[in-house]
Coordinates of C-alpha atoms in Angstrom, one line a residue:
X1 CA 0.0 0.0 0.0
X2 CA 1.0 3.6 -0.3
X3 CA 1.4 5.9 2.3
X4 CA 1.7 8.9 0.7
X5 CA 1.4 12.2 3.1
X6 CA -1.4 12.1 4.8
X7 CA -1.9 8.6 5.0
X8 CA -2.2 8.7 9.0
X9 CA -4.9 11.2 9.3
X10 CA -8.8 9.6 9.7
X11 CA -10.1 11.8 7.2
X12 CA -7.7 10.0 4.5
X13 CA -8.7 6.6 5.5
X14 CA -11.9 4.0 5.6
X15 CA -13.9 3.8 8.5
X16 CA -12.6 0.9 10.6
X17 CA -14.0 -2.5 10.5
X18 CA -13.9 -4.9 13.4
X19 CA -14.1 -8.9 13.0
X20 CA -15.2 -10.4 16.2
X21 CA -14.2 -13.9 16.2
X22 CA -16.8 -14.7 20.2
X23 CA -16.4 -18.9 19.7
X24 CA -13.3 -19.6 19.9
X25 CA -13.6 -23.2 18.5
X26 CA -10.5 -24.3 20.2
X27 CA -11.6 -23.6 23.5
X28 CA -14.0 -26.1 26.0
X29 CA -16.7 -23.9 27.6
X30 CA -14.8 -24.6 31.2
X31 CA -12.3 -22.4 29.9
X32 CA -14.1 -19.5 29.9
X33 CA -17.3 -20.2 30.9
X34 CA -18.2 -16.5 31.9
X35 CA -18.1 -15.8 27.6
X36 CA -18.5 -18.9 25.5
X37 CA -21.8 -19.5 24.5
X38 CA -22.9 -23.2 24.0
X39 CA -27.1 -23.1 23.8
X40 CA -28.3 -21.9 19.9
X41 CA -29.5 -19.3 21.8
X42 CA -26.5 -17.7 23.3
X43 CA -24.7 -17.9 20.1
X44 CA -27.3 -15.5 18.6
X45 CA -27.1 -13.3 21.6
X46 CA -23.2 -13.3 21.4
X47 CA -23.6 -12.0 17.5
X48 CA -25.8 -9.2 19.2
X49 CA -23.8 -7.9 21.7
X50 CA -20.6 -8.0 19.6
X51 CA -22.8 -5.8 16.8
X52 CA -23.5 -3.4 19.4
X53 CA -20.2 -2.7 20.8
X54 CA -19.3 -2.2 17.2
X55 CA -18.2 -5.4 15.4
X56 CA -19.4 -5.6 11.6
X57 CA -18.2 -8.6 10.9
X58 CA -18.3 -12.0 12.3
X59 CA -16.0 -15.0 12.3
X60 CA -18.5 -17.8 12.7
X61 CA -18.3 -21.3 14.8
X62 CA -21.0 -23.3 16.0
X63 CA -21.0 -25.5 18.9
X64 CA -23.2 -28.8 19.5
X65 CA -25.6 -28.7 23.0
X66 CA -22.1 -30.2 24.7
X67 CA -20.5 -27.6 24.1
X68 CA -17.6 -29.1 21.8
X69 CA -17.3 -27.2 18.5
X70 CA -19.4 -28.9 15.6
X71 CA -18.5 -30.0 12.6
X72 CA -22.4 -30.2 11.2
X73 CA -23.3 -28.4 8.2
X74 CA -26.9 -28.7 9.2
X75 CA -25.8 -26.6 12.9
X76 CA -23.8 -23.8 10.2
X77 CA -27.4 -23.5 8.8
X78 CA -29.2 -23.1 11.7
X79 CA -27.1 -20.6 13.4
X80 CA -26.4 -18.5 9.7
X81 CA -30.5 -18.4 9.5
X82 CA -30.7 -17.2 13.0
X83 CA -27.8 -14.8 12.6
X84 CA -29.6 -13.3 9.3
X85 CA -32.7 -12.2 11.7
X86 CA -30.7 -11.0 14.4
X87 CA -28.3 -9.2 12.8
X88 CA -29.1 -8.5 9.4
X89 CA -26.4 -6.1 8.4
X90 CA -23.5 -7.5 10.0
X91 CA -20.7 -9.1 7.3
X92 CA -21.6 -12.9 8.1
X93 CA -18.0 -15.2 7.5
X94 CA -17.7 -18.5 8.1
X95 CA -14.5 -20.2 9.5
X96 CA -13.2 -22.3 6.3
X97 CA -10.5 -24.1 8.6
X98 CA -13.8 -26.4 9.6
X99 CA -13.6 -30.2 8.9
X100 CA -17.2 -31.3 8.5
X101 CA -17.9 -35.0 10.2
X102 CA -20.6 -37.1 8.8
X103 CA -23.8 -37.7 10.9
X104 CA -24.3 -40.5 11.2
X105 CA -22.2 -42.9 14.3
X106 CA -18.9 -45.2 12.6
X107 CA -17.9 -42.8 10.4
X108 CA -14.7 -41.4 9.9
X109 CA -14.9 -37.8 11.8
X110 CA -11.1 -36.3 10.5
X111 CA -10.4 -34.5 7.9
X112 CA -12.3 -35.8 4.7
X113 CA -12.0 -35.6 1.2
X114 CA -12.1 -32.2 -0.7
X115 CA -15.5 -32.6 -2.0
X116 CA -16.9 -32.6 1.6
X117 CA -14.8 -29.6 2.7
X118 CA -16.2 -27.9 -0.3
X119 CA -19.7 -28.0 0.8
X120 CA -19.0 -24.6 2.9
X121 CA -20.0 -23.6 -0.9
X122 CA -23.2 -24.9 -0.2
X123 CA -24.5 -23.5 2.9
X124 CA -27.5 -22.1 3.4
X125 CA -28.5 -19.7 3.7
X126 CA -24.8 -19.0 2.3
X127 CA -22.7 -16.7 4.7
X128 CA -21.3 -13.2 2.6
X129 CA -17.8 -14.3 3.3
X130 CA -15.8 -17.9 3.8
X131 CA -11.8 -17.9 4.9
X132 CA -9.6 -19.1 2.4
X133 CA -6.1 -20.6 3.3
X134 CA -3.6 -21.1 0.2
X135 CA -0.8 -23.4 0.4
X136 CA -0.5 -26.3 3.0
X137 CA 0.6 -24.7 6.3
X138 CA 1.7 -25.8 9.4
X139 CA -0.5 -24.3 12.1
X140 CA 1.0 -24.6 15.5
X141 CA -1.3 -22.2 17.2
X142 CA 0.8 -23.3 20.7
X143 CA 4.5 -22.2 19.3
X144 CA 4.4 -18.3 20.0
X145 CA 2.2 -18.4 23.2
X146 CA 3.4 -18.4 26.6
X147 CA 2.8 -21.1 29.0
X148 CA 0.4 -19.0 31.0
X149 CA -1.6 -18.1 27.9
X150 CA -3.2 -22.1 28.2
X151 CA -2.3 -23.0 31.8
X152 CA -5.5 -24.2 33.6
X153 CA -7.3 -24.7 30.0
X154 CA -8.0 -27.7 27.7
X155 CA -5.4 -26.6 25.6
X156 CA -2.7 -27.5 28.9
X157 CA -3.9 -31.3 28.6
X158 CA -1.5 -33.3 27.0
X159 CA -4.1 -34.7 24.3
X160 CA -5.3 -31.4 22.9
X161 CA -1.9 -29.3 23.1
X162 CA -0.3 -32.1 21.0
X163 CA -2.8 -32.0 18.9
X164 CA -2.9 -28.4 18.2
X165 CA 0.7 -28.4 18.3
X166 CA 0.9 -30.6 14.9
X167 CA -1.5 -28.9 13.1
X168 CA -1.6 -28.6 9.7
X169 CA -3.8 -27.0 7.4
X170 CA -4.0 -29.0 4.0
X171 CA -5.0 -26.3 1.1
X172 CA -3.2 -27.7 -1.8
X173 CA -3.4 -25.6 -4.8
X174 CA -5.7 -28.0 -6.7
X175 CA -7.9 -27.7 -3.7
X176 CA -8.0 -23.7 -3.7
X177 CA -8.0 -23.1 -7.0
X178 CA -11.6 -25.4 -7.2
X179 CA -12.8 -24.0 -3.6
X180 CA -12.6 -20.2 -5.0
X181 CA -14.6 -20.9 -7.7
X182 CA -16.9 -23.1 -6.1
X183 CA -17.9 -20.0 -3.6
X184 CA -17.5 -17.6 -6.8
X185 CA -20.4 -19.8 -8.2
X186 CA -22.2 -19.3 -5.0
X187 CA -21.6 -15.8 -4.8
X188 CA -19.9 -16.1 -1.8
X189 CA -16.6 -14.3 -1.1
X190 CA -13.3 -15.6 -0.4
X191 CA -11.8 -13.9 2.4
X192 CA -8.3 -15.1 2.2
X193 CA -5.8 -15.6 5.2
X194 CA -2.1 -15.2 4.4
X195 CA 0.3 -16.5 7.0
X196 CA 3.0 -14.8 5.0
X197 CA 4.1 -13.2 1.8
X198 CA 4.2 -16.9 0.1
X199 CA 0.5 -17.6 0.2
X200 CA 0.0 -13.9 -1.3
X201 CA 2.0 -14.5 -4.1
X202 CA -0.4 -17.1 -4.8
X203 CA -3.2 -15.5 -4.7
X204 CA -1.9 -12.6 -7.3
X205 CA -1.3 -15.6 -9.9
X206 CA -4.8 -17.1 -9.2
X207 CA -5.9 -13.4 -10.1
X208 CA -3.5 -12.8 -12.7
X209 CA -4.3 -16.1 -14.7
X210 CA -8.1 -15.7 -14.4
X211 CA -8.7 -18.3 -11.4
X212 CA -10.6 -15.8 -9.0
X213 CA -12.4 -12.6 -10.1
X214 CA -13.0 -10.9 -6.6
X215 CA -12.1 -8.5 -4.6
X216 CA -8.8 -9.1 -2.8
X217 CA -10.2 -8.7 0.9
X218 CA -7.8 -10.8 3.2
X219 CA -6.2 -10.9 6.9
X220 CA -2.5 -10.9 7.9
X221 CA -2.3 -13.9 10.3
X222 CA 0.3 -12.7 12.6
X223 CA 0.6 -15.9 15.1
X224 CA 3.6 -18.0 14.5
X225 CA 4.1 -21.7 14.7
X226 CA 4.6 -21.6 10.2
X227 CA 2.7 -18.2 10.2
X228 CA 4.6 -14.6 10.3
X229 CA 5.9 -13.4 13.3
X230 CA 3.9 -10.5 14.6
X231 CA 6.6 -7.9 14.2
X232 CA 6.6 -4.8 12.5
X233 CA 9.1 -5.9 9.3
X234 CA 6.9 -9.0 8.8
X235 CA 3.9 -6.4 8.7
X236 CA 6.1 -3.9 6.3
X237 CA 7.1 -6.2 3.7
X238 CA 3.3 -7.5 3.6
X239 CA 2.3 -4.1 3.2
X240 CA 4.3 -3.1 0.7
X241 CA 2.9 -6.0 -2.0
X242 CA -0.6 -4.7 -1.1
X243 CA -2.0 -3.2 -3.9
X244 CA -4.3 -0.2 -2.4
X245 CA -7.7 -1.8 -3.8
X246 CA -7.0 -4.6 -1.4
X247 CA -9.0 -4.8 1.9
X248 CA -6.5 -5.6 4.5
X249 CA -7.2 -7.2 8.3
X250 CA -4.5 -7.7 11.3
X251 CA -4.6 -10.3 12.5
X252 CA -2.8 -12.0 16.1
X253 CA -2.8 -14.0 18.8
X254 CA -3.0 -13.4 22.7
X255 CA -1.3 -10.4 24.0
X256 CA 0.3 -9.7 20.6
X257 CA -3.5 -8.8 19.7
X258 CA -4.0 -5.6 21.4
X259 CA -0.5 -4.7 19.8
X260 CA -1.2 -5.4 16.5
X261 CA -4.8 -3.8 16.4
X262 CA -3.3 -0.2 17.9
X263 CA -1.0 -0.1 14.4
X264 CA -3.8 -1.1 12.2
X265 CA -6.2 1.7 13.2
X266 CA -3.2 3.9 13.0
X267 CA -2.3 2.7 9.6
X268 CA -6.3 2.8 8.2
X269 CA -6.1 -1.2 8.2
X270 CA -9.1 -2.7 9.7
X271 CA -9.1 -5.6 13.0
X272 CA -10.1 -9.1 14.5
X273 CA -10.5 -9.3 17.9
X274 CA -12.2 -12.5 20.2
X275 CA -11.9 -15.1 22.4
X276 CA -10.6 -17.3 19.6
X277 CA -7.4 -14.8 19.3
X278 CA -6.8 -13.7 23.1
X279 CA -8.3 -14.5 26.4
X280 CA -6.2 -11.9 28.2
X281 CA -6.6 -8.5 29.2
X282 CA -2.8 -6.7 28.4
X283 CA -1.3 -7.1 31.9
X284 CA -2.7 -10.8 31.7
X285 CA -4.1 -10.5 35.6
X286 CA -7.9 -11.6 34.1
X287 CA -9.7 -12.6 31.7
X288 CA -11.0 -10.5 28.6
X289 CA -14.3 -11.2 27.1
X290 CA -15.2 -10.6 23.0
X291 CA -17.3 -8.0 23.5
X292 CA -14.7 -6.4 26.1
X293 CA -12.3 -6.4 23.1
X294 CA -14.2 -5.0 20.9
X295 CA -15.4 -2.0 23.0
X296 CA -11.5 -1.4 24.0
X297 CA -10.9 -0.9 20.1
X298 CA -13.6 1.3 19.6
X299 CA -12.5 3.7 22.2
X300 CA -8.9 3.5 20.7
X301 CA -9.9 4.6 17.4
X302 CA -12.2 7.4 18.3
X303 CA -9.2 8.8 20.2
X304 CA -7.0 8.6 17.1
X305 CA -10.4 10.1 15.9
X306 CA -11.0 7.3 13.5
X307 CA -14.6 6.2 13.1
X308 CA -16.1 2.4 13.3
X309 CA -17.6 1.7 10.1
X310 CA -21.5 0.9 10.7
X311 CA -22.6 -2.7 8.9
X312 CA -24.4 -1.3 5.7
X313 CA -20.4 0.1 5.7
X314 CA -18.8 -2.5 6.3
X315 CA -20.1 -4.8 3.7
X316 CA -19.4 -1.7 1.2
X317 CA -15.6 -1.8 2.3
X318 CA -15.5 -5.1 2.3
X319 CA -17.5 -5.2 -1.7
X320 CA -20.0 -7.8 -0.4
X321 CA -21.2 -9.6 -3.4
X322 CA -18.9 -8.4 -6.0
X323 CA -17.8 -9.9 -8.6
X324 CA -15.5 -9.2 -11.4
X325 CA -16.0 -10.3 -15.4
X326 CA -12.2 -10.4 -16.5
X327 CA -9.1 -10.5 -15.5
X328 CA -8.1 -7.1 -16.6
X329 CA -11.1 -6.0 -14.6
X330 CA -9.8 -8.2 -11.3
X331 CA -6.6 -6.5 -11.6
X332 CA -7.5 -3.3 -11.8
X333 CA -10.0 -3.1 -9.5
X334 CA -7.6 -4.4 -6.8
X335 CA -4.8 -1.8 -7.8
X336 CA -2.8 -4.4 -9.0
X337 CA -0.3 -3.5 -12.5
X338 CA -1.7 -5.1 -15.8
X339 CA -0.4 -8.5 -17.1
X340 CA 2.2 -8.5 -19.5
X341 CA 1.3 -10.1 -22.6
X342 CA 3.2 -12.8 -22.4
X343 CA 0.9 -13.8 -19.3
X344 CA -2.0 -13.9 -21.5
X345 CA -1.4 -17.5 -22.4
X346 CA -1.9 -18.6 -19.1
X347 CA -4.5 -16.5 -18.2
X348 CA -6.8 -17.9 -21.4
X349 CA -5.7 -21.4 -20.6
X350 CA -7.1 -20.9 -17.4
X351 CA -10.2 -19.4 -18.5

């Protein structure tokens, strides 16, 4: 992106939009029973009171009535018809990291084969956004926290911190190539998450050889363990391959949240906060609830006299249900430089 002079004052920049990410998927409700909700109900109410305090969008999970984070289709339909009623403006985007497990007892329940994890394609009623990861990452969530981060949590048993510990994302590029299209078709939006510079790269080429026809909206996942480091030359060499029609998130974990968020209202990037990112308040002596977080952001950017962007807004920065008819179009409408012609061949072999 440019900064050109100027660049720091509110008047030159979008209206910020907050993600509130209240589920926290990898959580048990024993870990924060004050703030994860587990009855339908709750969820719907947690959508509310993070749309109040000033979230626009929202990362959605859903948990089953036991609390443990589902892997149902049928429950990401009930709660996205809910959430339509409840919150009818808010920017509704679904967690693509989800494996979905079959219904029905015996079955296998892991990850399964790309045609089921391309069903998010076919919920309904569809969400306005589902995260995209490109390239197989590994995503050891565990590597940059500190032990106090998950002492006295699930993630402290042996079982789950192994688990989370080895985990790898599998988004092959014969997998993302088909899942963008398959939510283009839908009309639903890619909202991509690059762990670095790599995945990006990617992404440009998918755009530049005609594979997605979008808007480029995407997060910065700042959280270690095969993602960036959340440290400010990471953040400046990302920033300077961002073309300035690109919608850009921060993104972080635990106490590096807060951190992270601050620079991003500075720079006229928008934020995630939530219970999936950070359960700590900065001098980690309690606990910090979603809407908490979400309230302490909005009262940081109205001092750097930045305002929150309402929802009608929000989906307006984020181009909700836009769609692109070329790849010259793509391009420019994302602020990226034209293909050279000798990239045409690709690009019509691709189309």
């Amino acid at each position: 992106m440019n900064f050109l002079d100027g660049a720091l004052f509110p008047e030159n920049q979008d209206k910020l939009v907050i993600t509130a990410a209240p589920y926290g998927p990898e959580w048990l409700p024993s870990d924060f029973p004050e703030d994860i909700a587990v009855t339908m109900d709750a969820q719907v109410q947690k959508a509310v009171d993070c749309y109040n305090a000033g979230a626009t969008v929202l990362h959605v999970h859903v948990r089953e009535a036991d609390g443990k984070g589902s892997k149902r289709l049928s429950k990401f339909n009930e709660l996205l018809a809910r959430l339509r009623i409840a919150v009818p403006d808010m920017v509704l985007q679904v967690g693509g990291s989800i494996s979905f497990a079959p219904e029905t007892e015996g079955a296998k329940a892991k990850w399964l084969s790309d045609d089921t994890r391309h069903m998010l394609a076919e919920l309904t009623p569809k969400p306005d956004q589902v995260t995209v990861t490109v390239n197989t990452a590994q995503m050891n969530i565990l590597e940059q926290m500190e032990p106090a981060d998950y002492a006295g949590t699930s993630l402290a048993e042996p079982a789950a911190y192994e688990a989370f510990r080895e985990m790898i994302v599998p988004a092959g590029p014969t997998w993302a190539e088909e899942h963008v299209k398959r939510l283009s078709a839908a009309g639903i939006q890619s909202a991509f998450q690059f762990y670095n510079i790599n995945s990006f790269e990617t992404v440009e080429r998918m755009i530049r050889r005609g594979i997605y026809k979008g808007p480029l909206v995407m997060n910065w996942v700042a959280i270690g363990g095969g993602m960036d480091a959340p440290n400010i030359y990471n953040l400046a060499n990302f920033l300077r391959a961002t073309p300035d029609g690109a919608m850009l998130t921060l993104e972080s974990s635990m106490r590096n949240v807060l951190p992270i968020n601050t620079m991003a209202i500075a720079m006229g990037l928008h934020v995630r906060c939530g219970i999936e990112d950070n359960l700590w308040t900065q001098d980690h002596k309690s606990k910090m609830g979603t809407v908490k977080q979400i309230e302490q952001l909005v009262r940081i950017s109205r001092e750097l006299g930045r305002e929150v962007a309402t929802g009608k807004e929000a989906r307006k920065i984020c181009k909700i249900d836009t769609f692109y008819n070329s790849t010259e179009e793509t391009l420019a409408k994302n602020g990226f430089a034209p293909n050279r012609k000798s990239v045409h061949s690709f690009q019509q072999a691709a189309e």
